[in-house]
PDB file of C-alpha atoms in Angstrom:
ATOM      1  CA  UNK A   1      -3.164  14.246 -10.070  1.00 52.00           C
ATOM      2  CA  UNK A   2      -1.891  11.230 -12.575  1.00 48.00           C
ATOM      3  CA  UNK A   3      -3.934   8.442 -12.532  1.00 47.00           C
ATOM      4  CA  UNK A   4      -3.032   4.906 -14.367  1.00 46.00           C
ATOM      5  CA  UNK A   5      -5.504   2.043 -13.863  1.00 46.00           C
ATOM      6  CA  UNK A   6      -3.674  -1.458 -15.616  1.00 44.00           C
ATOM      7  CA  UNK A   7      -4.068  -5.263 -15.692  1.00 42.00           C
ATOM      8  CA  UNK A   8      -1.198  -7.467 -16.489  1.00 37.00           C
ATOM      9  CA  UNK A   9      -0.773 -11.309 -16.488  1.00 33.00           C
ATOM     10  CA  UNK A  10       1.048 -12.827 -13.874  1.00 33.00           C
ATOM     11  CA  UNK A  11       4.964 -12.244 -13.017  1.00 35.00           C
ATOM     12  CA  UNK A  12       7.603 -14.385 -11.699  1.00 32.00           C
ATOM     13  CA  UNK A  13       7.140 -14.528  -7.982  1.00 35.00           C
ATOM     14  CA  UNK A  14       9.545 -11.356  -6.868  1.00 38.00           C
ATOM     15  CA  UNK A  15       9.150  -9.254  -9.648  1.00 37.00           C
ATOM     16  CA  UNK A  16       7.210  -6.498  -8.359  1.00 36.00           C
ATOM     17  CA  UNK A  17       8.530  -3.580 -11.167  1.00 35.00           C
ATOM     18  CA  UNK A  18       8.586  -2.705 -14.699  1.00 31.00           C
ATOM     19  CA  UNK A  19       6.712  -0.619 -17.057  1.00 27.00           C
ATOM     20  CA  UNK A  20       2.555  -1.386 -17.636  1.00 29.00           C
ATOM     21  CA  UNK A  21       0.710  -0.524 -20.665  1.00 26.00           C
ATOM     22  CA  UNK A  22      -1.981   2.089 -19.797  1.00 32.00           C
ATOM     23  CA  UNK A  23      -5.267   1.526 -20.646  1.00 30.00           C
ATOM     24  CA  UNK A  24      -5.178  -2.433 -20.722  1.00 32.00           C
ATOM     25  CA  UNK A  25      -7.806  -4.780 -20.117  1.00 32.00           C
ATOM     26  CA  UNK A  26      -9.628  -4.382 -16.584  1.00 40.00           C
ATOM     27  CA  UNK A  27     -11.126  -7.595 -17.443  1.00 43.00           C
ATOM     28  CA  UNK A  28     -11.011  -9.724 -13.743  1.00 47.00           C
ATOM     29  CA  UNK A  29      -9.078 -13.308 -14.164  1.00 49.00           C
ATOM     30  CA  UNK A  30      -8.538 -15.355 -10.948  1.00 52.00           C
ATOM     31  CA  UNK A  31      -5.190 -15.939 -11.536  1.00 56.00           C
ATOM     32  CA  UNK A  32      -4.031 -12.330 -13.312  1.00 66.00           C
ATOM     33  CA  UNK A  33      -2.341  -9.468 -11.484  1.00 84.00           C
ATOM     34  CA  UNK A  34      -4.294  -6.158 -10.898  1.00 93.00           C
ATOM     35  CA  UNK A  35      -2.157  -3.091 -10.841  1.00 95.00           C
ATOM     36  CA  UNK A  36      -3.244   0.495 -10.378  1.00 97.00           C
ATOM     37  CA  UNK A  37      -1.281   3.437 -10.137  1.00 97.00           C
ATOM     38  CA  UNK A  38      -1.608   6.987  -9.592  1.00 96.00           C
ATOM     39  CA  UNK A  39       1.015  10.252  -8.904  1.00 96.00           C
ATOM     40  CA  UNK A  40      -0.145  12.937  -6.840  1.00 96.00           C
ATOM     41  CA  UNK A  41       1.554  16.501  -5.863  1.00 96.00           C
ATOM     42  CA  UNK A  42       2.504  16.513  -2.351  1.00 96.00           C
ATOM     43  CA  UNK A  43      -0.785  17.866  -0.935  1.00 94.00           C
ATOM     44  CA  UNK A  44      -2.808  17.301   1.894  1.00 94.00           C
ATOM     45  CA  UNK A  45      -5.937  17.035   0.409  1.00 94.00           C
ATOM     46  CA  UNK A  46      -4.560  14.191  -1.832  1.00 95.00           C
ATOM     47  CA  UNK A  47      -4.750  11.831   1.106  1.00 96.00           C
ATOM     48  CA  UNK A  48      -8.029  11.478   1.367  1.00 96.00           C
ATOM     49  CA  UNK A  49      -8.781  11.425  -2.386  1.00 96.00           C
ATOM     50  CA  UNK A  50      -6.385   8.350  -2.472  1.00 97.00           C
ATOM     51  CA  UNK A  51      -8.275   6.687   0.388  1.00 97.00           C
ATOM     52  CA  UNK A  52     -11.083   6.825  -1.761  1.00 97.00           C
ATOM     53  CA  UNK A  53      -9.868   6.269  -5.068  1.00 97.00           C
ATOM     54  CA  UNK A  54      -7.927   3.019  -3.471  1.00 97.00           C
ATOM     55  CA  UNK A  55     -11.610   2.162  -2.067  1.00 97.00           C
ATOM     56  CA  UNK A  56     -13.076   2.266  -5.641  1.00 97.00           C
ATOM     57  CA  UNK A  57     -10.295   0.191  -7.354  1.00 97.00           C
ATOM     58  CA  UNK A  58     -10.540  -2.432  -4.268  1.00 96.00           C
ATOM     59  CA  UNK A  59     -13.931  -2.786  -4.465  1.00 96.00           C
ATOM     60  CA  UNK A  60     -13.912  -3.107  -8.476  1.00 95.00           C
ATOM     61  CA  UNK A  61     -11.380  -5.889  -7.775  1.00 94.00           C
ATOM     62  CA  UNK A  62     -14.076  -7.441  -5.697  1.00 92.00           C
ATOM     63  CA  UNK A  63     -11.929  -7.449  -2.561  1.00 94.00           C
ATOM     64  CA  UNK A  64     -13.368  -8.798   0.295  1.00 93.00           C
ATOM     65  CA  UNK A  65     -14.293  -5.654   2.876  1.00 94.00           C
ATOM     66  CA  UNK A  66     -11.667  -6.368   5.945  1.00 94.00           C
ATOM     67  CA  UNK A  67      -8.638  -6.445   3.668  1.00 96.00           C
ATOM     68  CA  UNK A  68      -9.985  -3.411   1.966  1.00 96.00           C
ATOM     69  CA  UNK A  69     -10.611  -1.092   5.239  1.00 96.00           C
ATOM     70  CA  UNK A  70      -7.158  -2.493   6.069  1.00 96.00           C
ATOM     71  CA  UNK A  71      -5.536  -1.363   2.909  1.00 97.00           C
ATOM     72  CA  UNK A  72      -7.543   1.720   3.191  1.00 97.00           C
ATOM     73  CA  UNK A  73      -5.854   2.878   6.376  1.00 96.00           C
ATOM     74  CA  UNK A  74      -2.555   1.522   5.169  1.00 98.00           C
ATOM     75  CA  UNK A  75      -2.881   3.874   2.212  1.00 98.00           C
ATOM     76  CA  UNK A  76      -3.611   6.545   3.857  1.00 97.00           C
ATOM     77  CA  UNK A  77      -0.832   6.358   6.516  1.00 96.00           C
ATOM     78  CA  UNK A  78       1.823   6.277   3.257  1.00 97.00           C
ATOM     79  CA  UNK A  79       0.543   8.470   1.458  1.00 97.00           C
ATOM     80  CA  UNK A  80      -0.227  11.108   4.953  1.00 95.00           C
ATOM     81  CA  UNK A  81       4.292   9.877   5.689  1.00 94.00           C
ATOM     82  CA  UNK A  82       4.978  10.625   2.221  1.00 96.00           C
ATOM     83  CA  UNK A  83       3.697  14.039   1.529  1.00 95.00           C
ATOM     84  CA  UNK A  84       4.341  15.344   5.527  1.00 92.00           C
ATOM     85  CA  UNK A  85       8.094  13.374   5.406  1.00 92.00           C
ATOM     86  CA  UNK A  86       9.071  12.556   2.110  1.00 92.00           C
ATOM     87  CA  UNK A  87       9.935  15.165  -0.998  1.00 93.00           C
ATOM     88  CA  UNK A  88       8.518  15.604  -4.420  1.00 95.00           C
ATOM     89  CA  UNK A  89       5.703  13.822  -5.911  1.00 96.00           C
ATOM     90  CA  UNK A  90       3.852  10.880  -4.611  1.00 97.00           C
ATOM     91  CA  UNK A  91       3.090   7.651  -6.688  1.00 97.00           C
ATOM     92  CA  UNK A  92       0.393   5.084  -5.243  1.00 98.00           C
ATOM     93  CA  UNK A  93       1.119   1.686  -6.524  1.00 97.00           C
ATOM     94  CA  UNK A  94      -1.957  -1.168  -5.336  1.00 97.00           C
ATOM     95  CA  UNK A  95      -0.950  -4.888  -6.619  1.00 97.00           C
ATOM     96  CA  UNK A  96      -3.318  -7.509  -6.308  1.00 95.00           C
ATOM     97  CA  UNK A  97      -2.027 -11.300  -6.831  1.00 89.00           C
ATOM     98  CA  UNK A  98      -4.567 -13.915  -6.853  1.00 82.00           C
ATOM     99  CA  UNK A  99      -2.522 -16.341  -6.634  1.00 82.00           C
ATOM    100  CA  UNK A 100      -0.461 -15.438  -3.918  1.00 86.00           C
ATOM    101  CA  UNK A 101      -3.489 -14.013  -1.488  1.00 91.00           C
ATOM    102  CA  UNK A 102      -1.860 -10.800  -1.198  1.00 94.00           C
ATOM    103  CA  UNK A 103      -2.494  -6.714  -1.883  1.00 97.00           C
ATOM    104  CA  UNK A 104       0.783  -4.939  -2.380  1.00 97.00           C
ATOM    105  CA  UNK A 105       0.755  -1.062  -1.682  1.00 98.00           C
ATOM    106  CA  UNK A 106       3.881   0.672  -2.350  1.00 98.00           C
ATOM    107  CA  UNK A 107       3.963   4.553  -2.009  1.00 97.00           C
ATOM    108  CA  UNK A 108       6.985   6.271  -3.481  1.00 97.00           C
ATOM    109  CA  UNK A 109       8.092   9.936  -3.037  1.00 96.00           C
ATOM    110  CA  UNK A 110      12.033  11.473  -4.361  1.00 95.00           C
ATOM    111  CA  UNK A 111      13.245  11.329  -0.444  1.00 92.00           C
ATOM    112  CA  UNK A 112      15.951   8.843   0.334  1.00 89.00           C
ATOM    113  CA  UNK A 113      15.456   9.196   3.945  1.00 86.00           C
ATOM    114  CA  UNK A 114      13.513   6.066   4.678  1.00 84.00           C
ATOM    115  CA  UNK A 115      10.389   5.895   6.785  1.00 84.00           C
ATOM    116  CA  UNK A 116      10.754   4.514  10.402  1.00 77.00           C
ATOM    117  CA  UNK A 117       8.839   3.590  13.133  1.00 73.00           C
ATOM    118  CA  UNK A 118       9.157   6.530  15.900  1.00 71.00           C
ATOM    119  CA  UNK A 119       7.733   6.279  19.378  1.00 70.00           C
ATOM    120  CA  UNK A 120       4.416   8.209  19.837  1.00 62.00           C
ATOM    121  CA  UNK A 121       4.136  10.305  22.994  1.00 60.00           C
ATOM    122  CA  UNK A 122       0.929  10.167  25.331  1.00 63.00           C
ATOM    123  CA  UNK A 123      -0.094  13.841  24.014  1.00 64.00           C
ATOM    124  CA  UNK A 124       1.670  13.265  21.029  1.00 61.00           C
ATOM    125  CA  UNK A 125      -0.665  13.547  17.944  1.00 61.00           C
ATOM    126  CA  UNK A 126       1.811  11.798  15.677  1.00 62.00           C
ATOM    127  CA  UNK A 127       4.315   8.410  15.380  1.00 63.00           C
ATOM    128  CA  UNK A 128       1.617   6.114  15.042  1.00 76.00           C
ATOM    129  CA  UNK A 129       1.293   5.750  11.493  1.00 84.00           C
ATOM    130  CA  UNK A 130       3.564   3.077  11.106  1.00 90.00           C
ATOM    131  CA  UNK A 131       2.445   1.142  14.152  1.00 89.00           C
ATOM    132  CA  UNK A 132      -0.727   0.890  12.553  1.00 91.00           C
ATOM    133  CA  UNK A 133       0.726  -0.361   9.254  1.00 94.00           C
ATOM    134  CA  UNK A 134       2.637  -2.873  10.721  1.00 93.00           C
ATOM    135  CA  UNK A 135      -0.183  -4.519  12.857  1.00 92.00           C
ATOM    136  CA  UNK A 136      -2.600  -4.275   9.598  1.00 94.00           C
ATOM    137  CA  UNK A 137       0.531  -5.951   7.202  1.00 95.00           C
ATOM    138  CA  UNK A 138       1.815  -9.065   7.101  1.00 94.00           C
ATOM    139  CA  UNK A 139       5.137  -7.047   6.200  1.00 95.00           C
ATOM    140  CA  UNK A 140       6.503  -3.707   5.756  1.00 95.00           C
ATOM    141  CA  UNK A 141       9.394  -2.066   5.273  1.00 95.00           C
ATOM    142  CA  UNK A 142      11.484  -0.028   2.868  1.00 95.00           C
ATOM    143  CA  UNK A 143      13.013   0.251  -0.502  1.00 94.00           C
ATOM    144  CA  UNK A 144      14.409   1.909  -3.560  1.00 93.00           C
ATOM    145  CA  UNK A 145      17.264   3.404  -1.197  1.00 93.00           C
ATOM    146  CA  UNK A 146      14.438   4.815   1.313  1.00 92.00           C
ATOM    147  CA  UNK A 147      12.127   6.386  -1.706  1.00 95.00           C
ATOM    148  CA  UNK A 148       9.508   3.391  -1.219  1.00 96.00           C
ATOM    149  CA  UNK A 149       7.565   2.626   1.631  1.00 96.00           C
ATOM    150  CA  UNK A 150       5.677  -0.545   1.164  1.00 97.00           C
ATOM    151  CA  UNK A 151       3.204  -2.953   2.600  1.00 97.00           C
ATOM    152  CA  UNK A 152       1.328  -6.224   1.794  1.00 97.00           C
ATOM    153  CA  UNK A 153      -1.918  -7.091   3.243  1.00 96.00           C
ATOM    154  CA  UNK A 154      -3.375 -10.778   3.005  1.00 94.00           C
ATOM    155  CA  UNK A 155      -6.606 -10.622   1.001  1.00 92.00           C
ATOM    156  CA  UNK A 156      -7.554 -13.754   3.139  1.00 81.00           C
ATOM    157  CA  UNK A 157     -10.470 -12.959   5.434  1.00 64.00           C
ATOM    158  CA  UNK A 158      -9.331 -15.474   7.743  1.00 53.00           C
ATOM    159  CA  UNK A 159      -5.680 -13.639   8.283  1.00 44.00           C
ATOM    160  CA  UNK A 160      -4.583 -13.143  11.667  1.00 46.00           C
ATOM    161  CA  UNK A 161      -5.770  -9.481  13.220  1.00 50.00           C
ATOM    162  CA  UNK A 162      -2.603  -8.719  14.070  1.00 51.00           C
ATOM    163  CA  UNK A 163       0.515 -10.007  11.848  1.00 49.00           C
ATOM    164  CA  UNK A 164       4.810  -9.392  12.080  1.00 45.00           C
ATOM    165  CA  UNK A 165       6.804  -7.073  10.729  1.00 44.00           C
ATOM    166  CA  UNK A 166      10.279  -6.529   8.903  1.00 48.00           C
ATOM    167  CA  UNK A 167      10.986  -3.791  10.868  1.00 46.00           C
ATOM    168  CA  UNK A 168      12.875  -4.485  14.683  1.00 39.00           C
ATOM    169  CA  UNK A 169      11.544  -2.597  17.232  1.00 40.00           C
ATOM    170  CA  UNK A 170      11.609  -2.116  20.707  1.00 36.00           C
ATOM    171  CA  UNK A 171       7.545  -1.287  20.206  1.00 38.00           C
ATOM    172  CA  UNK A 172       5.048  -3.961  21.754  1.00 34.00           C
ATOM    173  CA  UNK A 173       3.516  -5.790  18.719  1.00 39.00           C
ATOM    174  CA  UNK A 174      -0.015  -5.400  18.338  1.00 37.00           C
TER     175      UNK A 174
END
């Protein structure tokens, strides 16, 4: 397992990509940008240690606790899609803007067959992954030609406990 930890100043609003400097300044600013990645092999075991590690960074970014056992679960539902779905390597991406109240996760594998919402069955033990990500998200969806999965969680504690997603579906919302 890779792992990159970087700072960077602010971007334009919609620039979410580009290279980062490893090893810069962890040094907290209200208004900066916290970034931290890590790649993983596609193994089981991985998803749990990127629950954790994601823990760690959030709670060095002093993230309030209900965002962070949101992003927590989101994280872990990725990364579980990515390795069980997807093909290749797995990179974590966490991207916290101050200024814009906002944690995005964005969990890359080489598959261009994009993650979807299936319906779960009663017995069924899976499908509900991305269900949970969209009721824990203010939005979701895909990109990179289906080799991203991504979500962004308010960092608000007063965000609604249930918020809309990019993806149609014939799914009751939350």
């Amino acid at each position: 397992m890779t792992t990159h930890r970087t700072a960077t100043p602010p971007r334009p609003r919609g620039d979410d990509g580009g290279a980062h400097a490893v090893g810069a300044s962890t040094a907290r600013c209200p208004l900066a940008s916290h970034v931290f990645e890590m790649a993983m092999e596609p193994v089981d075991v991985h998803v749990a240690q990127a629950r954790r590690t994601t823990a760690t960074v959030l709670k060095h970014w002093s993230l309030p606790e209900t965002p962070a056992e949101d992003a927590r679960l989101v994280v872990s539902e990725l990364v579980s899609n990515a390795i069980i779905h997807g093909s290749g390597d797995v990179r974590l991406r966490l991207r916290l803007r101050h200024d814009e109240h906002e944690l995005r996760i964005r969990v890359t594998d080489d598959s261009t067959a994009p993650a979807r919402r299936r319906r779960a069955s009663a017995a069924g033990l899976g499908g509900r992954g991305l269900h949970l990500v969209a009721c824990l998200s203010l939005r979701w969806g895909v990109a990179d030609g289906g080799r991203t999965t991504y979500a962004v969680i308010p960092t608000l504690t007063e965000a609604p406990p249930c918020r809309r997603t990019t993806q149609s579906s014939t799914e009751p919302t939350c």
